[in-house]
């Protein structure tokens, strides 16, 4: 069997993906082995599996304050995002305007860039600007809401900085004008309390692997009464909202993960938040020319994004990798050129800082000893890299 030495790793990359909780694995196992019936079958052998899917639907609904009938299982967060936007555009074919932000996940960003090709229509996309701390400007949002706006899509929390957007208020502003509202809540669900019951949010996306369930399963919440056009036509699965035989094991696991997330929310916002703060304050205090990217308080409890000026993020990651510390950088190596992230660019983070940004994203599995280990290793890593940097000397 493949061995990834997970016990040797200091994993601080939970916004990229999370460890599947052992309880989730246990919940999934029967459906990968003996309980292999098709949930749509008439016989009891399949019917039991159908009941397990229904139970999971209830567990997801419970976590976000929804009705079970408002939960549709999908293959991932990306599918949920696409389904919501394309549904709105098909429900209102005469409306050709979309409002989103400049800091969305590629699942929304690239969808919006490709809309004309996907729908065969011409679309107008307004991408809301963010402030230097990553927060949104609500005045420009109000101005952007138009007669022909079909849907607004604004993430609940940003995956790179953790900054939280006021989606409750934004959804109400959209609803007052008869405009549908979608939120990509992939990073928010399980980290901050969400109760959709009294909110004006029409669509909400969840991804299993960001909250300690398996990869390849997601959820689209569709508010009761919201017009809906399926993305995947096919069988009558998911009440006709999404064709395709259910990924039963992963769905059952996601249900369990949502139940666990409800119980862990308190710890996430106390112990994990304290670990994140310890890490952040320690790094900012011990590494010269380091700075926080993103609002200090309107932020997820597990995320910190720090720029180390005059060094390359990818070089930092390689050095961290030697100590088995896993995190992400705000620059992605695309065809040899290092492009700083669109999120940091939208925030106006200076070039020399955007390049050296590292995102640490923690989870309930992290310990204080791990944070202290990272705090011990980071200052010499940055100092060593700066010795080699032609830009650093000039300082
Ligand atoms: C990870 C992520 C997604 C994509 O989810 P997948 O299940 O990997 O498709 C979408 N939005 C945000 C904010 C994410 O962090």
Short mmCIF file of C-alpha atoms and ligand atoms in Angstrom, two decimals:
data_model
loop_
_atom_site.label_atom_id
_atom_site.label_comp_id
_atom_site.label_asym_id
_atom_site.label_seq_id
_atom_site.Cartn_x
_atom_site.Cartn_y
_atom_site.Cartn_z
CA UNK A 1 0.00 0.00 0.00
CA UNK A 2 1.15 3.54 -0.68
CA UNK A 3 2.53 5.37 2.33
CA UNK A 4 2.53 9.16 2.40
CA UNK A 5 4.13 9.49 5.84
CA UNK A 6 1.26 11.71 6.91
CA UNK A 7 2.41 11.51 10.53
CA UNK A 8 5.69 13.24 9.61
CA UNK A 9 4.01 16.17 7.94
CA UNK A 10 3.10 19.50 9.51
CA UNK A 11 0.00 20.20 7.51
CA UNK A 12 -0.97 23.86 7.29
CA UNK A 13 -2.61 23.76 3.88
CA UNK A 14 -6.20 23.04 4.86
CA UNK A 15 -7.69 25.60 2.47
CA UNK A 16 -6.26 23.46 -0.35
CA UNK A 17 -7.63 20.22 1.01
CA UNK A 18 -8.15 18.54 4.36
CA UNK A 19 -7.48 15.21 5.96
CA UNK A 20 -10.53 12.92 5.81
CA UNK A 21 -11.64 12.58 9.43
CA UNK A 22 -11.26 8.99 10.72
CA UNK A 23 -14.95 9.02 11.71
CA UNK A 24 -15.79 9.94 8.11
CA UNK A 25 -13.73 7.04 6.76
CA UNK A 26 -15.57 4.69 9.13
CA UNK A 27 -18.93 6.01 7.94
CA UNK A 28 -17.92 5.55 4.27
CA UNK A 29 -16.48 2.03 4.47
CA UNK A 30 -19.72 -0.03 4.36
CA UNK A 31 -20.68 1.75 1.12
CA UNK A 32 -17.36 0.87 -0.52
CA UNK A 33 -17.76 -2.77 0.48
CA UNK A 34 -20.96 -4.69 1.19
CA UNK A 35 -23.59 -1.94 0.87
CA UNK A 36 -23.18 -1.49 -2.85
CA UNK A 37 -26.84 -1.22 -3.86
CA UNK A 38 -28.11 1.55 -6.11
CA UNK A 39 -30.04 4.05 -4.00
CA UNK A 40 -32.67 4.32 -6.76
CA UNK A 41 -33.44 0.58 -6.83
CA UNK A 42 -36.83 -0.75 -5.73
CA UNK A 43 -35.37 -3.54 -3.61
CA UNK A 44 -34.44 -3.20 0.01
CA UNK A 45 -30.78 -3.79 -0.74
CA UNK A 46 -30.67 -0.52 -2.65
CA UNK A 47 -33.31 1.16 -0.52
CA UNK A 48 -31.09 1.01 2.56
CA UNK A 49 -28.41 2.85 0.64
CA UNK A 50 -31.00 5.42 -0.40
CA UNK A 51 -31.84 5.94 3.26
CA UNK A 52 -28.16 6.55 4.03
CA UNK A 53 -28.07 9.25 1.35
CA UNK A 54 -31.18 10.82 2.86
CA UNK A 55 -29.60 10.79 6.29
CA UNK A 56 -26.56 12.60 4.89
CA UNK A 57 -28.85 15.15 3.27
CA UNK A 58 -30.32 15.88 6.67
CA UNK A 59 -26.87 16.22 8.26
CA UNK A 60 -25.75 18.74 5.63
CA UNK A 61 -29.02 20.69 5.96
CA UNK A 62 -28.63 20.81 9.73
CA UNK A 63 -25.16 22.39 9.55
CA UNK A 64 -26.30 25.30 7.37
CA UNK A 65 -29.85 25.79 8.61
CA UNK A 66 -31.50 24.50 5.43
CA UNK A 67 -34.27 22.02 4.63
CA UNK A 68 -33.13 18.58 3.41
CA UNK A 69 -35.05 19.16 0.15
CA UNK A 70 -32.88 22.21 -0.49
CA UNK A 71 -29.70 20.08 -0.61
CA UNK A 72 -28.43 18.65 -3.91
CA UNK A 73 -25.31 16.51 -3.97
CA UNK A 74 -22.81 17.23 -6.75
CA UNK A 75 -19.31 16.06 -7.68
CA UNK A 76 -17.42 19.05 -6.25
CA UNK A 77 -17.49 22.70 -5.33
CA UNK A 78 -16.63 23.63 -8.90
CA UNK A 79 -19.69 21.82 -10.25
CA UNK A 80 -21.90 23.49 -7.65
CA UNK A 81 -20.58 26.92 -8.64
CA UNK A 82 -21.13 26.29 -12.36
CA UNK A 83 -24.59 24.84 -11.79
CA UNK A 84 -25.79 27.88 -9.85
CA UNK A 85 -24.61 30.46 -12.38
CA UNK A 86 -25.71 28.57 -15.47
CA UNK A 87 -29.07 27.79 -13.89
CA UNK A 88 -29.76 31.48 -13.28
CA UNK A 89 -28.74 32.41 -16.82
CA UNK A 90 -31.05 29.77 -18.29
CA UNK A 91 -33.92 30.69 -15.96
CA UNK A 92 -33.66 34.33 -17.07
CA UNK A 93 -32.31 34.19 -20.65
CA UNK A 94 -33.13 37.88 -21.21
CA UNK A 95 -30.88 38.95 -18.34
CA UNK A 96 -27.26 39.08 -19.45
CA UNK A 97 -25.49 40.74 -16.53
CA UNK A 98 -23.56 39.07 -13.73
CA UNK A 99 -21.96 40.61 -10.68
CA UNK A 100 -19.04 38.92 -9.01
CA UNK A 101 -15.75 40.01 -7.43
CA UNK A 102 -12.16 40.26 -8.52
CA UNK A 103 -11.07 37.76 -5.89
CA UNK A 104 -13.23 34.70 -6.61
CA UNK A 105 -11.89 31.16 -6.79
CA UNK A 106 -10.99 30.01 -10.33
CA UNK A 107 -14.22 27.95 -10.31
CA UNK A 108 -16.18 31.21 -10.65
CA UNK A 109 -13.47 33.38 -12.18
CA UNK A 110 -12.87 31.14 -15.18
CA UNK A 111 -16.55 30.31 -15.59
CA UNK A 112 -17.31 34.03 -15.92
CA UNK A 113 -14.47 34.45 -18.41
CA UNK A 114 -16.00 31.69 -20.55
CA UNK A 115 -19.70 32.52 -20.24
CA UNK A 116 -20.21 33.79 -23.77
CA UNK A 117 -18.81 30.59 -25.19
CA UNK A 118 -20.79 28.41 -22.78
CA UNK A 119 -24.18 30.01 -23.34
CA UNK A 120 -23.88 31.36 -26.88
CA UNK A 121 -24.99 34.76 -25.56
CA UNK A 122 -23.12 37.97 -24.86
CA UNK A 123 -22.74 38.71 -21.17
CA UNK A 124 -21.67 41.66 -19.12
CA UNK A 125 -19.66 40.78 -16.03
CA UNK A 126 -19.05 43.31 -13.26
CA UNK A 127 -16.16 42.31 -11.02
CA UNK A 128 -16.31 44.20 -7.73
CA UNK A 129 -13.09 45.77 -6.54
CA UNK A 130 -11.69 45.07 -3.08
CA UNK A 131 -9.92 47.36 -0.63
CA UNK A 132 -6.27 46.87 0.29
CA UNK A 133 -7.35 44.72 3.24
CA UNK A 134 -9.35 42.47 0.92
CA UNK A 135 -12.79 43.68 2.01
CA UNK A 136 -15.53 44.64 -0.45
CA UNK A 137 -16.87 48.07 -1.20
CA UNK A 138 -20.67 47.89 -0.73
CA UNK A 139 -21.34 51.26 -2.37
CA UNK A 140 -19.97 50.07 -5.68
CA UNK A 141 -22.01 46.89 -5.28
CA UNK A 142 -25.22 48.85 -4.97
CA UNK A 143 -24.29 50.84 -8.06
CA UNK A 144 -23.63 47.68 -10.04
CA UNK A 145 -27.03 46.07 -9.38
CA UNK A 146 -28.94 46.57 -12.63
CA UNK A 147 -32.24 45.84 -14.34
CA UNK A 148 -30.72 43.03 -16.37
CA UNK A 149 -28.63 41.45 -13.60
CA UNK A 150 -29.41 37.73 -13.57
CA UNK A 151 -27.30 36.67 -10.62
CA UNK A 152 -24.75 37.90 -8.10
CA UNK A 153 -22.00 35.48 -7.10
CA UNK A 154 -19.83 36.48 -4.16
CA UNK A 155 -17.79 34.05 -2.11
CA UNK A 156 -18.56 33.87 1.60
CA UNK A 157 -14.89 33.70 2.57
CA UNK A 158 -11.79 34.03 0.42
CA UNK A 159 -9.62 30.94 0.12
CA UNK A 160 -6.33 32.86 -0.05
CA UNK A 161 -6.75 35.45 2.69
CA UNK A 162 -9.70 34.09 4.69
CA UNK A 163 -11.43 37.49 4.44
CA UNK A 164 -15.19 37.18 5.03
CA UNK A 165 -17.65 39.10 2.85
CA UNK A 166 -21.02 40.47 4.07
CA UNK A 167 -23.03 38.06 1.92
CA UNK A 168 -26.13 38.16 4.14
CA UNK A 169 -26.54 41.87 3.52
CA UNK A 170 -25.55 41.62 -0.14
CA UNK A 171 -28.12 38.87 -0.71
CA UNK A 172 -30.88 41.05 0.72
CA UNK A 173 -29.85 43.94 -1.52
CA UNK A 174 -30.08 41.59 -4.53
CA UNK A 175 -33.41 40.15 -3.48
CA UNK A 176 -34.95 43.62 -3.12
CA UNK A 177 -34.29 44.03 -6.83
CA UNK A 178 -35.45 40.55 -7.88
CA UNK A 179 -31.91 39.33 -8.50
CA UNK A 180 -30.72 35.82 -7.58
CA UNK A 181 -27.77 35.48 -5.19
CA UNK A 182 -25.15 32.73 -5.12
CA UNK A 183 -22.36 32.34 -2.62
CA UNK A 184 -19.35 30.06 -2.91
CA UNK A 185 -19.20 29.05 0.75
CA UNK A 186 -16.63 26.30 0.26
CA UNK A 187 -14.20 27.93 2.72
CA UNK A 188 -16.81 29.18 5.16
CA UNK A 189 -18.86 26.06 5.86
CA UNK A 190 -17.65 24.34 9.02
CA UNK A 191 -15.48 27.31 10.03
CA UNK A 192 -18.10 29.92 10.81
CA UNK A 193 -21.76 29.47 11.79
CA UNK A 194 -24.19 29.61 8.86
CA UNK A 195 -27.96 29.66 9.17
CA UNK A 196 -29.67 30.04 5.81
CA UNK A 197 -33.17 29.89 7.24
CA UNK A 198 -33.76 33.61 7.38
CA UNK A 199 -31.32 34.70 4.69
CA UNK A 200 -31.99 35.75 1.11
CA UNK A 201 -29.31 33.49 -0.36
CA UNK A 202 -30.64 31.44 -3.29
CA UNK A 203 -27.64 29.21 -4.00
CA UNK A 204 -24.70 28.11 -1.85
CA UNK A 205 -21.78 25.84 -2.79
CA UNK A 206 -19.99 23.38 -0.51
CA UNK A 207 -17.04 21.08 -1.22
CA UNK A 208 -16.52 17.89 0.78
CA UNK A 209 -12.74 17.83 0.75
CA UNK A 210 -12.45 21.27 2.35
CA UNK A 211 -14.20 20.07 5.50
CA UNK A 212 -12.65 16.69 6.24
CA UNK A 213 -14.78 14.63 3.85
CA UNK A 214 -13.59 12.95 0.65
CA UNK A 215 -12.58 14.58 -2.61
CA UNK A 216 -15.10 14.46 -5.44
CA UNK A 217 -18.28 15.33 -3.58
CA UNK A 218 -19.99 18.66 -3.13
CA UNK A 219 -23.33 20.25 -2.40
CA UNK A 220 -25.43 22.90 -4.02
CA UNK A 221 -28.03 24.43 -1.74
CA UNK A 222 -30.98 25.76 -3.72
CA UNK A 223 -33.48 27.77 -1.73
CA UNK A 224 -37.03 26.49 -1.89
CA UNK A 225 -38.90 28.41 -4.60
CA UNK A 226 -35.76 29.53 -6.44
CA UNK A 227 -36.04 28.70 -10.16
CA UNK A 228 -33.62 25.91 -11.03
CA UNK A 229 -32.36 24.39 -14.27
CA UNK A 230 -30.16 21.26 -13.88
CA UNK A 231 -26.59 21.29 -15.12
CA UNK A 232 -26.42 17.51 -15.59
CA UNK A 233 -29.60 16.17 -17.14
CA UNK A 234 -30.09 12.45 -16.76
CA UNK A 235 -31.92 10.14 -14.40
CA UNK A 236 -34.26 11.33 -11.70
CA UNK A 237 -31.58 11.30 -8.98
CA UNK A 238 -31.52 14.19 -6.53
CA UNK A 239 -35.16 14.96 -7.20
CA UNK A 240 -34.37 15.60 -10.87
CA UNK A 241 -31.85 18.31 -9.99
CA UNK A 242 -28.75 16.36 -10.91
CA UNK A 243 -28.57 13.23 -13.03
CA UNK A 244 -25.96 10.56 -12.35
CA UNK A 245 -25.87 7.71 -9.87
CA UNK A 246 -24.96 9.09 -6.47
CA UNK A 247 -21.39 8.90 -5.14
CA UNK A 248 -22.88 7.18 -2.13
CA UNK A 249 -19.81 6.57 0.04
CA UNK A 250 -18.59 10.14 -0.35
CA UNK A 251 -22.07 11.56 0.25
CA UNK A 252 -22.45 9.53 3.45
CA UNK A 253 -18.99 10.71 4.49
CA UNK A 254 -19.88 14.32 3.78
CA UNK A 255 -22.97 13.96 5.97
CA UNK A 256 -20.78 12.69 8.79
CA UNK A 257 -18.25 15.48 8.19
CA UNK A 258 -21.03 18.07 8.50
CA UNK A 259 -22.18 16.53 11.76
CA UNK A 260 -18.60 16.67 13.05
CA UNK A 261 -18.12 20.23 11.79
CA UNK A 262 -21.13 21.33 13.82
CA UNK A 263 -19.49 19.91 16.93
CA UNK A 264 -16.01 21.28 16.09
CA UNK A 265 -17.14 24.81 15.24
CA UNK A 266 -16.49 25.97 18.78
CA UNK A 267 -12.96 24.53 18.79
CA UNK A 268 -12.29 25.99 15.35
CA UNK A 269 -13.15 29.45 16.68
CA UNK A 270 -11.25 29.16 19.94
CA UNK A 271 -8.29 26.74 19.92
CA UNK A 272 -7.61 26.84 16.15
CA UNK A 273 -8.04 30.62 16.09
CA UNK A 274 -5.58 30.94 18.98
CA UNK A 275 -3.04 28.74 17.14
CA UNK A 276 -3.46 30.83 14.00
CA UNK A 277 -2.97 34.03 15.98
CA UNK A 278 0.09 32.63 17.72
CA UNK A 279 1.59 31.71 14.36
CA UNK A 280 0.71 35.04 12.76
CA UNK A 281 1.89 37.24 15.62
CA UNK A 282 5.06 35.19 15.98
CA UNK A 283 5.96 35.47 12.31
CA UNK A 284 5.23 39.18 12.08
CA UNK A 285 7.33 39.79 15.20
CA UNK A 286 10.35 37.70 14.26
CA UNK A 287 10.65 38.15 10.50
CA UNK A 288 11.58 41.69 9.42
CA UNK A 289 9.67 43.13 6.44
CA UNK A 290 6.76 40.77 6.83
CA UNK A 291 3.15 41.85 6.60
CA UNK A 292 -0.35 40.45 6.91
CA UNK A 293 -2.51 40.25 3.77
CA UNK A 294 -6.20 40.63 4.56
CA UNK A 295 -8.43 42.18 7.19
CA UNK A 296 -7.29 41.41 10.73
CA UNK A 297 -10.68 40.45 12.17
CA UNK A 298 -13.23 39.94 9.34
CA UNK A 299 -11.53 36.66 8.61
CA UNK A 300 -11.80 32.89 8.92
CA UNK A 301 -10.31 31.59 12.18
CA UNK A 302 -7.89 29.19 10.48
CA UNK A 303 -6.22 31.29 7.78
CA UNK A 304 -3.29 33.67 7.73
CA UNK A 305 -1.65 35.02 4.60
CA UNK A 306 1.72 36.68 5.19
CA UNK A 307 4.07 38.36 2.76
CA UNK A 308 7.80 38.14 3.26
CA UNK A 309 9.16 40.91 1.13
CA UNK A 310 11.94 40.38 -1.42
CA UNK A 311 11.72 36.59 -1.50
CA UNK A 312 9.91 34.20 -3.85
CA UNK A 313 6.95 32.30 -2.40
CA UNK A 314 7.84 29.14 -4.26
CA UNK A 315 11.40 29.21 -2.95
CA UNK A 316 10.06 29.61 0.58
CA UNK A 317 7.75 26.62 0.08
CA UNK A 318 10.64 24.47 -1.13
CA UNK A 319 12.63 25.31 1.99
CA UNK A 320 9.60 24.65 4.21
CA UNK A 321 9.20 21.36 2.39
CA UNK A 322 12.61 20.24 3.68
CA UNK A 323 11.07 20.34 7.16
CA UNK A 324 7.86 18.68 5.93
CA UNK A 325 5.89 21.87 6.50
CA UNK A 326 3.01 22.15 4.01
CA UNK A 327 1.50 25.51 3.05
CA UNK A 328 0.71 27.44 -0.15
CA UNK A 329 2.10 30.49 -1.87
CA UNK A 330 0.29 33.36 -3.50
CA UNK A 331 2.17 32.89 -6.72
CA UNK A 332 1.71 30.05 -9.14
CA UNK A 333 4.41 28.95 -11.52
CA UNK A 334 2.76 29.12 -14.90
CA UNK A 335 4.98 28.38 -17.90
CA UNK A 336 8.09 29.61 -16.17
CA UNK A 337 6.82 33.06 -15.24
CA UNK A 338 5.84 33.66 -11.64
CA UNK A 339 2.45 35.37 -11.62
CA UNK A 340 1.31 36.78 -8.29
CA UNK A 341 -2.19 35.69 -7.31
CA UNK A 342 -5.15 37.61 -8.75
CA UNK A 343 -6.41 38.05 -5.18
CA UNK A 344 -3.30 39.84 -3.93
CA UNK A 345 -3.11 41.85 -7.14
CA UNK A 346 -6.72 43.00 -6.69
CA UNK A 347 -5.81 44.10 -3.15
CA UNK A 348 -2.95 46.13 -4.57
CA UNK A 349 -0.28 44.27 -2.61
CA UNK A 350 3.05 45.59 -3.92
CA UNK A 351 4.82 43.34 -6.39
CA UNK A 352 7.78 42.60 -4.11
CA UNK A 353 5.41 41.51 -1.34
CA UNK A 354 2.84 39.63 -3.45
CA UNK A 355 5.58 37.35 -4.74
CA UNK A 356 6.66 36.34 -1.27
CA UNK A 357 3.26 35.54 0.17
CA UNK A 358 2.58 32.34 2.08
CA UNK A 359 -0.83 31.11 3.14
CA UNK A 360 -0.95 29.00 6.28
CA UNK A 361 -4.34 27.35 6.80
CA UNK A 362 -4.82 25.35 9.97
CA UNK A 363 -7.35 22.79 11.16
CA UNK A 364 -8.42 21.08 14.36
CA UNK A 365 -5.65 18.52 13.76
CA UNK A 366 -2.89 21.10 14.29
CA UNK A 367 -1.08 21.42 17.61
CA UNK A 368 0.77 24.15 19.47
CA UNK A 369 4.00 22.17 19.10
CA UNK A 370 3.59 22.30 15.31
CA UNK A 371 3.04 26.05 15.38
CA UNK A 372 6.15 26.50 17.52
CA UNK A 373 8.18 24.34 15.15
CA UNK A 374 7.11 26.50 12.20
CA UNK A 375 7.88 29.66 14.20
CA UNK A 376 11.37 28.32 14.86
CA UNK A 377 12.09 27.38 11.22
CA UNK A 378 10.63 30.33 9.30
CA UNK A 379 12.95 33.21 10.30
CA UNK A 380 16.16 31.42 9.23
CA UNK A 381 14.52 30.25 5.99
CA UNK A 382 13.59 33.80 5.06
CA UNK A 383 16.96 35.21 6.16
CA UNK A 384 18.81 32.64 4.08
CA UNK A 385 16.73 33.32 0.97
CA UNK A 386 17.17 37.06 1.39
CA UNK A 387 20.93 36.63 1.42
CA UNK A 388 20.52 35.39 -2.16
CA UNK A 389 18.04 38.03 -3.24
CA UNK A 390 19.38 40.87 -5.41
CA UNK A 391 16.51 43.09 -4.23
CA UNK A 392 17.12 42.58 -0.54
CA UNK A 393 20.64 44.06 -0.52
CA UNK A 394 19.35 47.39 -1.70
CA UNK A 395 17.24 47.68 1.45
C1 LIG B 1 -11.59 24.51 -3.24
C2 LIG B 1 -12.53 25.57 -3.61
C3 LIG B 1 -13.46 25.41 -4.66
C4 LIG B 1 -13.47 24.18 -5.52
O1 LIG B 1 -13.95 23.04 -4.87
P1 LIG B 1 -13.64 21.62 -5.56
O2 LIG B 1 -14.47 20.66 -4.77
O3 LIG B 1 -12.18 21.38 -5.41
O4 LIG B 1 -14.09 21.72 -6.96
C5 LIG B 1 -14.31 26.44 -4.93
N1 LIG B 1 -14.30 27.56 -4.23
C6 LIG B 1 -13.46 27.76 -3.21
C7 LIG B 1 -13.50 29.04 -2.44
C8 LIG B 1 -12.53 26.78 -2.87
O5 LIG B 1 -11.67 27.00 -1.87
#
